[in-house]
Amino acid sequence: QDIANMAGTTRETVSRVLNDLERRGYLARDGRSIIIQDPNRLRDDFFHLGTTVIK
């Protein structure tokens, strides 16, 4: 819920995205921890999306 609140989205959306990233090998989950398997790969594959800040 905390991630959803920070991102301005729902818990369901965060769960769906995390499940997809885990399935694709970008991250692993261990209890309440999220482990980024390969930070460089994650950055390289998603850098083109940029970031958006909503105030």
Tab-separated table of C-alpha atoms in Angstrom:
chain	number	residue	atom	x	y	z
A	1	GLN	CA	0.000	0.000	0.000
A	2	ASP	CA	2.878	2.392	0.775
A	3	ILE	CA	4.299	2.015	-2.746
A	4	ALA	CA	0.846	2.564	-4.247
A	5	ASN	CA	0.369	5.714	-2.190
A	6	MET	CA	3.772	7.088	-3.227
A	7	ALA	CA	3.084	6.294	-6.888
A	8	GLY	CA	-0.462	7.631	-6.807
A	9	THR	CA	-1.985	4.341	-7.913
A	10	THR	CA	-3.793	1.354	-6.440
A	11	ARG	CA	-2.332	-1.570	-4.541
A	12	GLU	CA	-3.686	-3.871	-7.258
A	13	THR	CA	-1.735	-2.022	-9.964
A	14	VAL	CA	1.474	-2.171	-7.928
A	15	SER	CA	0.950	-5.882	-7.345
A	16	ARG	CA	0.367	-6.499	-11.056
A	17	VAL	CA	3.520	-4.560	-12.038
A	18	LEU	CA	5.669	-6.259	-9.390
A	19	ASN	CA	4.394	-9.690	-10.469
A	20	ASP	CA	5.256	-8.890	-14.088
A	21	LEU	CA	8.740	-7.619	-13.203
A	22	GLU	CA	9.333	-10.722	-11.097
A	23	ARG	CA	8.133	-13.030	-13.883
A	24	ARG	CA	10.483	-11.289	-16.317
A	25	GLY	CA	13.435	-11.715	-13.948
A	26	TYR	CA	13.978	-8.083	-12.984
A	27	LEU	CA	13.277	-8.601	-9.303
A	28	ALA	CA	12.646	-11.191	-6.640
A	29	ARG	CA	10.579	-10.950	-3.503
A	30	ASP	CA	11.516	-12.385	-0.143
A	31	GLY	CA	8.783	-11.784	2.368
A	32	ARG	CA	8.380	-8.023	2.586
A	33	SER	CA	11.637	-7.322	0.732
A	34	ILE	CA	12.043	-6.610	-2.974
A	35	ILE	CA	15.427	-7.547	-4.444
A	36	ILE	CA	16.421	-6.010	-7.772
A	37	GLN	CA	18.258	-8.856	-9.506
A	38	ASP	CA	20.201	-6.779	-12.028
A	39	PRO	CA	19.940	-3.005	-11.498
A	40	ASN	CA	21.857	-2.242	-14.703
A	41	ARG	CA	19.502	-4.363	-16.819
A	42	LEU	CA	16.478	-2.744	-15.187
A	43	ARG	CA	17.875	0.736	-15.854
A	44	ASP	CA	18.887	-0.070	-19.435
A	45	ASP	CA	15.541	-1.644	-20.326
A	46	PHE	CA	13.390	1.111	-18.784
A	47	PHE	CA	15.536	4.262	-19.022
A	48	HIS	CA	13.769	5.354	-22.224
A	49	LEU	CA	10.493	5.674	-20.298
A	50	GLY	CA	11.851	8.552	-18.219
A	51	THR	CA	10.199	9.683	-15.031
A	52	THR	CA	7.128	11.715	-14.276
A	53	VAL	CA	6.537	13.692	-11.127
A	54	ILE	CA	2.956	14.564	-10.269
A	55	LYS	CA	2.346	17.256	-7.655
